[in-house]
Amino acid sequence: MDGKELKRALRELFEARVMNHGDYNLVCAQLFGPGPALVLGYRRTPLELVLCPVEVGRLPPTGGDGHRGLARLAAPICSLDLTNVATVADTGIAYQVQTVTGFRTWFEVTGAPRITAGAAAAAGDGTVVLDQGEDAEDFHQFMGHFMDILDAFYQVPDTIESLGTLPASA
C-alpha cells in the first residue's frame, strides 16, 4: 500500500461511518503519544471537528475495489462542535481538544505523517507516508478559526469602563 491507496482507504472508512461525509475536508493526524492514527473531518459551516480513530493494515476484504479491508475503526468516533466543546488549544506541538463530557485528546497534523500500516505497507519499516501538505495547512487555518470563535464567546466587556458611565448618586 502506498500513500494514495491509504488516502482512499481512509476516505472510504470515513464516508462509511459519518453522515453528510461530503461536507467535510479530511486530514490525517497522529495522537500525541501512543495510539491509532486519526482521520479528522472538519467543516466551517456548521463549525465541527470529527475525530475518527483508525487502525491500518491487512484486514479481511469486504468487497469492491479492496480498499475497505485496509482500515477499520480503532475506537468510537467523537464529534466536537460549539454545543459540546470545552476547550481547544494549540500547545505549539499539538492540538488539545476536550468536550464537556470529559473526552480529551492531543494530536498533531503534519504535511507528511508516517502512518503505521504493518504488513500492508509498501515500505520495509511498516509505515506509509501521506502527502497532505496543503490539507494540513488548511486544517491549521481551520483550528485557528475554531479557537478564535471560542475566544469570542469568553470575552468579557471591560466592566470598569461601563461602571464609570453611570450617573453619580446624590
Coordinates of N, CA and C in Angstrom, one line a residue, residues 40-146:
L40 N -9.3 13.1 10.6 CA -10.1 14.3 11.1 C -10.9 14.8 10.0
G41 N -12.2 14.9 10.2 CA -13.1 15.5 9.3 C -13.4 16.9 9.9
Y42 N -13.4 17.9 9.1 CA -13.6 19.3 9.6 C -14.4 20.1 8.6
R43 N -15.3 21.0 9.1 CA -16.0 21.9 8.3 C -16.2 23.2 9.0
R44 N -16.4 24.2 8.2 CA -16.5 25.5 8.8 C -18.0 25.9 9.0
T45 N -18.9 25.3 8.3 CA -20.3 25.6 8.4 C -21.1 24.4 8.4
P46 N -21.8 24.0 9.5 CA -21.6 24.5 10.8 C -20.2 24.0 11.3
L47 N -19.6 24.8 12.2 CA -18.3 24.6 12.7 C -18.2 23.2 13.5
E48 N -17.4 22.3 12.9 CA -17.4 21.0 13.5 C -16.1 20.3 13.2
L49 N -15.6 19.5 14.2 CA -14.4 18.6 14.0 C -14.8 17.2 14.4
V50 N -14.6 16.2 13.5 CA -14.9 14.8 13.8 C -13.6 14.1 13.9
L51 N -13.4 13.4 15.0 CA -12.2 12.6 15.2 C -12.6 11.1 15.0
C52 N -11.9 10.5 14.0 CA -12.2 9.1 13.7 C -10.9 8.3 13.9
P53 N -10.7 7.6 15.0 CA -9.5 6.8 15.2 C -9.5 5.5 14.3
V54 N -8.4 5.3 13.7 CA -8.3 4.2 12.7 C -7.1 3.3 12.9
E55 N -7.2 2.0 12.6 CA -6.1 1.1 12.6 C -5.9 0.8 11.1
V56 N -4.7 0.7 10.7 CA -4.4 0.4 9.3 C -3.7 -0.9 9.2
G57 N -4.0 -1.7 8.2 CA -3.3 -3.0 8.0 C -4.1 -3.9 7.1
R58 N -3.6 -5.1 6.9 CA -4.3 -6.0 6.0 C -5.4 -6.7 6.9
L59 N -6.6 -6.4 6.5 CA -7.8 -6.9 7.1 C -8.6 -7.8 6.1
P60 N -9.5 -8.6 6.5 CA -10.3 -9.3 5.5 C -11.0 -8.4 4.6
P61 N -10.9 -8.6 3.3 CA -11.6 -7.7 2.3 C -13.1 -7.7 2.5
T62 N -13.7 -6.6 2.2 CA -15.2 -6.5 2.3 C -15.8 -6.4 0.9
G63 N -15.0 -6.6 -0.1 CA -15.6 -6.5 -1.4 C -15.2 -5.2 -2.1
G64 N -15.8 -4.9 -3.3 CA -15.5 -3.7 -4.0 C -14.1 -3.7 -4.5
D65 N -13.4 -2.6 -4.5 CA -12.0 -2.5 -5.0 C -11.0 -2.9 -4.0
G66 N -11.3 -3.4 -2.8 CA -10.4 -3.9 -1.9 C -9.8 -2.9 -0.9
H67 N -10.1 -1.6 -1.0 CA -9.5 -0.6 -0.1 C -10.2 -0.7 1.3
R68 N -11.4 -1.1 1.4 CA -12.1 -1.2 2.6 C -11.4 -2.1 3.6
G69 N -10.7 -3.1 3.1 CA -10.0 -4.0 4.0 C -8.7 -3.5 4.6
L70 N -8.4 -2.3 4.3 CA -7.1 -1.7 4.7 C -7.2 -0.9 6.0
A71 N -8.4 -0.5 6.4 CA -8.5 0.4 7.5 C -9.8 0.0 8.3
R72 N -9.8 0.2 9.6 CA -11.0 0.0 10.4 C -11.0 0.9 11.6
L73 N -12.1 1.1 12.2 CA -12.2 2.0 13.3 C -11.5 1.4 14.5
A74 N -10.7 2.2 15.2 CA -10.0 1.7 16.4 C -10.7 2.0 17.7
A75 N -11.6 3.0 17.6 CA -12.4 3.4 18.8 C -13.6 4.2 18.3
P76 N -14.5 4.5 19.2 CA -15.7 5.3 18.7 C -15.3 6.7 18.1
I77 N -16.1 7.2 17.2 CA -15.9 8.5 16.6 C -16.4 9.5 17.6
C78 N -15.7 10.7 17.7 CA -16.0 11.8 18.5 C -16.2 13.0 17.7
S79 N -17.3 13.7 18.0 CA -17.5 15.0 17.2 C -17.5 16.2 18.2
L80 N -16.8 17.2 17.8 CA -16.7 18.5 18.6 C -17.4 19.6 17.8
D81 N -18.3 20.3 18.4 CA -18.9 21.5 17.8 C -19.1 22.5 18.9
L82 N -19.8 23.6 18.6 CA -20.0 24.6 19.6 C -21.0 24.3 20.7
T83 N -21.6 23.1 20.6 CA -22.6 22.7 21.6 C -21.9 21.8 22.7
N84 N -20.7 21.2 22.3 CA -20.1 20.3 23.3 C -18.6 20.5 23.5
V85 N -18.1 21.5 23.0 CA -16.6 21.7 23.1 C -16.4 22.4 24.5
A86 N -15.4 21.9 25.2 CA -15.0 22.6 26.4 C -13.7 23.4 26.2
T87 N -12.7 22.8 25.5 CA -11.5 23.6 25.2 C -10.9 23.1 23.9
V88 N -10.3 24.0 23.2 CA -9.5 23.7 22.0 C -8.2 24.6 22.2
A89 N -7.1 23.9 22.2 CA -5.8 24.7 22.4 C -4.7 24.2 21.4
D90 N -3.9 25.1 21.0 CA -2.7 24.8 20.3 C -1.5 24.9 21.3
T91 N -0.9 23.7 21.5 CA 0.1 23.7 22.5 C 1.5 24.1 21.9
G92 N 1.5 24.3 20.6 CA 2.8 24.6 20.0 C 3.4 23.4 19.3
I93 N 3.0 22.2 19.9 CA 3.5 20.9 19.3 C 2.3 20.2 18.8
A94 N 1.2 20.3 19.4 CA 0.0 19.5 19.1 C -1.3 20.3 19.5
Y95 N -2.4 19.9 19.0 CA -3.7 20.4 19.5 C -4.2 19.6 20.6
Q96 N -4.8 20.3 21.5 CA -5.5 19.6 22.6 C -7.0 20.0 22.5
V97 N -7.9 19.0 22.5 CA -9.3 19.2 22.5 C -10.0 18.5 23.6
Q98 N -11.0 19.1 24.1 CA -11.8 18.4 25.2 C -13.3 18.8 25.1
T99 N -14.1 17.8 25.3 CA -15.6 18.0 25.3 C -16.1 18.3 26.7
V100 N -17.3 18.7 26.8 CA -17.9 19.0 28.1 C -18.2 17.7 28.9
T101 N -18.2 16.5 28.2 CA -18.4 15.2 28.8 C -17.1 14.7 29.3
G102 N -15.9 15.3 29.1 CA -14.7 14.9 29.6 C -13.7 14.2 28.7
F103 N -14.2 13.9 27.4 CA -13.3 13.3 26.4 C -12.2 14.3 26.2
R104 N -10.9 13.9 26.2 CA -9.8 14.8 25.9 C -8.7 14.0 25.1
T105 N -8.1 14.7 24.2 CA -7.0 14.1 23.4 C -6.1 15.2 22.9
W106 N -4.9 14.7 22.5 CA -3.9 15.6 21.9 C -3.5 15.0 20.6
F107 N -3.4 15.8 19.6 CA -2.9 15.2 18.3 C -2.2 16.3 17.5
E108 N -1.4 15.8 16.5 CA -0.7 16.7 15.7 C -1.0 16.4 14.2
V109 N -1.0 17.4 13.4 CA -1.2 17.3 12.0 C 0.0 17.9 11.3
T110 N 0.6 17.0 10.5 CA 1.8 17.5 9.7 C 1.5 17.3 8.2
G111 N 2.4 17.8 7.4 CA 2.2 17.7 5.9 C 2.6 16.3 5.4
A112 N 3.3 15.5 6.2 CA 3.7 14.2 5.7 C 3.7 13.2 6.9
P113 N 2.6 12.9 7.4 CA 2.6 12.0 8.6 C 3.0 10.6 8.1
R114 N 3.6 9.9 9.0 CA 4.1 8.5 8.8 C 3.1 7.6 9.6
I115 N 2.2 6.9 8.9 CA 1.2 6.1 9.5 C 1.6 4.6 9.5
T116 N 1.5 4.0 10.7 CA 1.8 2.6 10.9 C 0.8 1.7 10.1
A117 N 1.3 0.9 9.2 CA 0.4 0.1 8.4 C 0.8 -1.4 8.5
G118 N 1.8 -1.7 9.2 CA 2.3 -3.1 9.4 C 2.6 -3.8 8.0
A119 N 2.2 -5.0 7.8 CA 2.5 -5.7 6.6 C 1.8 -5.1 5.4
A120 N 0.8 -4.3 5.5 CA 0.2 -3.7 4.4 C 1.0 -2.6 3.8
A121 N 2.1 -2.1 4.5 CA 2.9 -1.0 4.0 C 3.8 -1.5 2.9
A122 N 4.0 -0.6 1.9 CA 5.0 -0.9 0.8 C 6.4 -0.8 1.3
A123 N 6.7 0.1 2.3 CA 8.0 0.3 2.8 C 8.3 -0.8 3.8
G124 N 9.6 -1.1 3.9 CA 10.0 -2.2 4.8 C 9.9 -1.9 6.3
D125 N 9.7 -0.6 6.6 CA 9.6 -0.3 8.1 C 8.1 -0.4 8.6
G126 N 7.2 -0.8 7.7 CA 5.8 -1.0 8.2 C 5.0 0.3 8.3
T127 N 5.5 1.4 7.6 CA 4.8 2.7 7.6 C 4.5 3.1 6.2
V128 N 3.5 4.0 6.1 CA 3.2 4.7 4.9 C 3.2 6.2 5.2
V129 N 3.8 6.9 4.3 CA 3.8 8.4 4.4 C 2.7 9.0 3.5
L130 N 1.9 9.9 4.1 CA 0.9 10.5 3.3 C 1.3 11.9 3.0
D131 N 1.1 12.3 1.7 CA 1.4 13.7 1.3 C 0.1 14.5 1.4
Q132 N 0.1 15.4 2.5 CA -1.1 16.2 2.7 C -0.7 17.6 3.1
G133 N 0.3 18.1 2.5 CA 0.8 19.5 2.8 C -0.2 20.6 2.8
E134 N -0.9 20.7 1.7 CA -2.0 21.7 1.5 C -3.1 21.5 2.5
D135 N -3.5 20.2 2.6 CA -4.6 19.9 3.5 C -4.2 20.2 5.0
A136 N -3.0 19.9 5.4 CA -2.5 20.3 6.7 C -2.6 21.8 7.0
E137 N -2.1 22.5 6.0 CA -2.2 24.0 6.1 C -3.6 24.5 6.3
D138 N -4.5 24.0 5.5 CA -5.9 24.4 5.6 C -6.5 24.0 7.0
F139 N -6.1 22.8 7.5 CA -6.6 22.4 8.8 C -6.1 23.3 9.9
H140 N -4.8 23.7 9.8 CA -4.3 24.7 10.8 C -5.1 26.0 10.8
Q141 N -5.4 26.4 9.6 CA -6.3 27.7 9.5 C -7.6 27.4 10.1
F142 N -8.2 26.2 9.9 CA -9.5 25.9 10.5 C -9.4 25.9 12.0
M143 N -8.4 25.3 12.6 CA -8.2 25.3 14.0 C -8.0 26.7 14.6
G144 N -7.3 27.5 13.9 CA -7.2 28.9 14.3 C -8.5 29.6 14.4
H145 N -9.3 29.4 13.3 CA -10.7 29.9 13.3 C -11.6 29.4 14.4
F146 N -11.5 28.1 14.7 CA -12.3 27.4 15.7 C -11.9 28.1 17.1

